[in-house]
Amino acid sequence: MAVSSVTDDDIRRWWPIPGADDHKYTRGVLGVVTGSAQYPGAGVLSVGAALSCGPGMVRYLGTSPLVISRYPEVVPIFGQVQAWLIGSGISAEEDMTVPIDTVVDSGLPAVFDAGGLNMIGQRRLSPHHVLTPHPGELAELLRARGEDVSRAQVENDMVSYTRLAAKLTGAVVATTANNDVIADPVGKVFIQSGATSWRATAGAGDVYAGIVGALLTLWQAQQRSAVDAAWLAAAGAYLHGRAANLAAGANAGVGYPIKASNISDALGPIICQILNPLR
């Protein structure tokens, strides 16, 4: 089985640099349904990460009371979008202002994270959908599809179980752990390693979901050119790990503790380093 990894050079070749004729709509609009009254911070983290990756607009359609005041640039009304980010910090369907069926049936790329994973049920998804479970959520996802598997088993063989979940759901599955494993429904696998263990902190998954949502939006705005959603999920994992390393000072030693928002804040500098390697 061949395993790939995304690198700086790969991202630099793909990344869409805005031109003189671009505007917020040509750069892509991401619809975000994350956060809730119970978990308001998840909306802040996912939206912040998405904004840091440069879509033309983020429509925030979640119910977190913190997002609009933290990010006044988001647009809190329904309208056209090029991709969706669903589920971070949502624990009940009443927090969903956009029905899951609307997202699944739209034909648009989408990320399903955290609570969104519990809402997809037995739906057959598509290779432009990305599921972002941690090992425990992956075990739950597989059990919901009839597989008798524990978290410990998943952790002992993340590649096999991530591939199985992709095959059973029809979606790209990105299992986030010390090494991130991404698989598509036909068996392609990416492994992204090298991230500091300081990255293992509450909210880091919300940041990752925001990154992937933004990358899917940029991709859709380019009419899905050059790469696929599995590559984008791997690129998102790579950016997430690089940003965590920068935030934690782990590039020149053991580093130090960070919080999830530090990862989001480091995305801009990391993208700058990648796109401008001679600076």
mmCIF file of C-alpha atoms in Angstrom, residues 86-184:
data_model
loop_
_atom_site.group_PDB
_atom_site.id
_atom_site.type_symbol
_atom_site.label_atom_id
_atom_site.label_comp_id
_atom_site.label_asym_id
_atom_site.label_seq_id
_atom_site.Cartn_x
_atom_site.Cartn_y
_atom_site.Cartn_z
ATOM 1 C CA ILE A 86 -20.635 21.464 10.006
ATOM 2 C CA GLY A 87 -20.625 20.180 13.551
ATOM 3 C CA SER A 88 -17.811 21.475 15.763
ATOM 4 C CA GLY A 89 -19.312 22.242 19.186
ATOM 5 C CA ILE A 90 -22.794 21.040 18.241
ATOM 6 C CA SER A 91 -24.306 18.338 20.417
ATOM 7 C CA ALA A 92 -27.963 18.345 19.364
ATOM 8 C CA GLU A 93 -29.816 18.716 16.085
ATOM 9 C CA GLU A 94 -31.685 21.763 17.388
ATOM 10 C CA ASP A 95 -28.357 23.615 17.117
ATOM 11 C CA MET A 96 -28.348 22.926 13.374
ATOM 12 C CA THR A 97 -29.631 25.988 11.519
ATOM 13 C CA VAL A 98 -28.989 24.156 8.238
ATOM 14 C CA PRO A 99 -30.328 20.575 7.967
ATOM 15 C CA ILE A 100 -27.758 17.855 7.389
ATOM 16 C CA ASP A 101 -29.709 16.632 4.356
ATOM 17 C CA THR A 102 -29.431 20.099 2.800
ATOM 18 C CA VAL A 103 -25.652 19.971 3.124
ATOM 19 C CA VAL A 104 -25.270 16.370 1.972
ATOM 20 C CA ASP A 105 -27.611 16.785 -0.999
ATOM 21 C CA SER A 106 -26.205 20.143 -2.125
ATOM 22 C CA GLY A 107 -23.381 18.559 -4.112
ATOM 23 C CA LEU A 108 -20.954 20.951 -2.448
ATOM 24 C CA PRO A 109 -17.798 19.964 -0.562
ATOM 25 C CA ALA A 110 -18.300 19.740 3.183
ATOM 26 C CA VAL A 111 -16.471 18.980 6.410
ATOM 27 C CA PHE A 112 -18.316 17.062 9.110
ATOM 28 C CA ASP A 113 -16.651 17.392 12.513
ATOM 29 C CA ALA A 114 -17.509 16.381 16.084
ATOM 30 C CA GLY A 115 -21.306 16.563 16.522
ATOM 31 C CA GLY A 116 -21.748 16.540 12.754
ATOM 32 C CA LEU A 117 -20.311 13.018 12.648
ATOM 33 C CA ASN A 118 -23.203 11.768 14.782
ATOM 34 C CA MET A 119 -25.764 13.347 12.470
ATOM 35 C CA ILE A 120 -24.759 11.739 9.175
ATOM 36 C CA GLY A 121 -26.310 8.442 10.260
ATOM 37 C CA GLN A 122 -26.341 5.833 7.500
ATOM 38 C CA ARG A 123 -26.186 8.341 4.665
ATOM 39 C CA ARG A 124 -23.915 7.453 1.763
ATOM 40 C CA LEU A 125 -21.554 10.368 1.354
ATOM 41 C CA SER A 126 -19.251 11.499 -1.467
ATOM 42 C CA PRO A 127 -15.479 11.812 -1.992
ATOM 43 C CA HIS A 128 -15.832 15.617 -1.683
ATOM 44 C CA HIS A 129 -17.079 15.195 1.893
ATOM 45 C CA VAL A 130 -14.450 15.088 4.658
ATOM 46 C CA LEU A 131 -15.029 13.510 8.071
ATOM 47 C CA THR A 132 -12.615 14.590 10.812
ATOM 48 C CA PRO A 133 -12.867 12.182 13.779
ATOM 49 C CA HIS A 134 -10.384 11.572 16.553
ATOM 50 C CA PRO A 135 -9.829 7.839 17.305
ATOM 51 C CA GLY A 136 -12.744 7.616 19.748
ATOM 52 C CA GLU A 137 -15.107 9.249 17.260
ATOM 53 C CA LEU A 138 -13.814 6.972 14.504
ATOM 54 C CA ALA A 139 -14.652 3.925 16.637
ATOM 55 C CA GLU A 140 -18.165 5.314 17.195
ATOM 56 C CA LEU A 141 -18.561 5.975 13.473
ATOM 57 C CA LEU A 142 -17.558 2.419 12.624
ATOM 58 C CA ARG A 143 -19.853 0.920 15.261
ATOM 59 C CA ALA A 144 -22.731 2.912 13.778
ATOM 60 C CA ARG A 145 -21.918 1.184 10.467
ATOM 61 C CA GLY A 146 -21.986 -2.287 12.018
ATOM 62 C CA GLU A 147 -18.320 -2.764 12.919
ATOM 63 C CA ASP A 148 -17.506 -4.068 16.412
ATOM 64 C CA VAL A 149 -14.433 -1.989 17.162
ATOM 65 C CA SER A 150 -13.031 -0.161 20.196
ATOM 66 C CA ARG A 151 -11.010 3.023 20.482
ATOM 67 C CA ALA A 152 -7.977 0.973 21.518
ATOM 68 C CA GLN A 153 -8.231 -1.085 18.348
ATOM 69 C CA VAL A 154 -8.455 2.052 16.239
ATOM 70 C CA GLU A 155 -5.420 3.541 17.951
ATOM 71 C CA ASN A 156 -3.431 0.356 17.292
ATOM 72 C CA ASP A 157 -4.205 0.348 13.536
ATOM 73 C CA MET A 158 -5.361 3.788 12.469
ATOM 74 C CA VAL A 159 -4.552 3.252 8.799
ATOM 75 C CA SER A 160 -6.731 0.168 8.393
ATOM 76 C CA TYR A 161 -9.678 1.584 10.315
ATOM 77 C CA THR A 162 -9.488 4.959 8.604
ATOM 78 C CA ARG A 163 -9.511 3.206 5.218
ATOM 79 C CA LEU A 164 -12.466 1.070 6.331
ATOM 80 C CA ALA A 165 -14.449 4.129 7.431
ATOM 81 C CA ALA A 166 -13.788 5.831 4.099
ATOM 82 C CA LYS A 167 -14.980 2.748 2.237
ATOM 83 C CA LEU A 168 -18.134 2.377 4.361
ATOM 84 C CA THR A 169 -19.153 6.052 4.215
ATOM 85 C CA GLY A 170 -17.980 6.990 0.723
ATOM 86 C CA ALA A 171 -16.243 10.072 2.177
ATOM 87 C CA VAL A 172 -12.682 11.104 2.859
ATOM 88 C CA VAL A 173 -11.855 10.305 6.493
ATOM 89 C CA ALA A 174 -9.141 12.247 8.313
ATOM 90 C CA THR A 175 -8.346 10.682 11.695
ATOM 91 C CA THR A 176 -6.529 13.179 13.869
ATOM 92 C CA ALA A 177 -3.959 11.929 16.376
ATOM 93 C CA ASN A 178 -0.215 12.220 16.942
ATOM 94 C CA ASN A 179 0.139 11.220 13.290
ATOM 95 C CA ASP A 180 -2.834 12.234 11.148
ATOM 96 C CA VAL A 181 -4.162 9.556 8.786
ATOM 97 C CA ILE A 182 -6.273 10.493 5.778
ATOM 98 C CA ALA A 183 -7.945 7.976 3.462
ATOM 99 C CA ASP A 184 -10.319 8.240 0.528
#
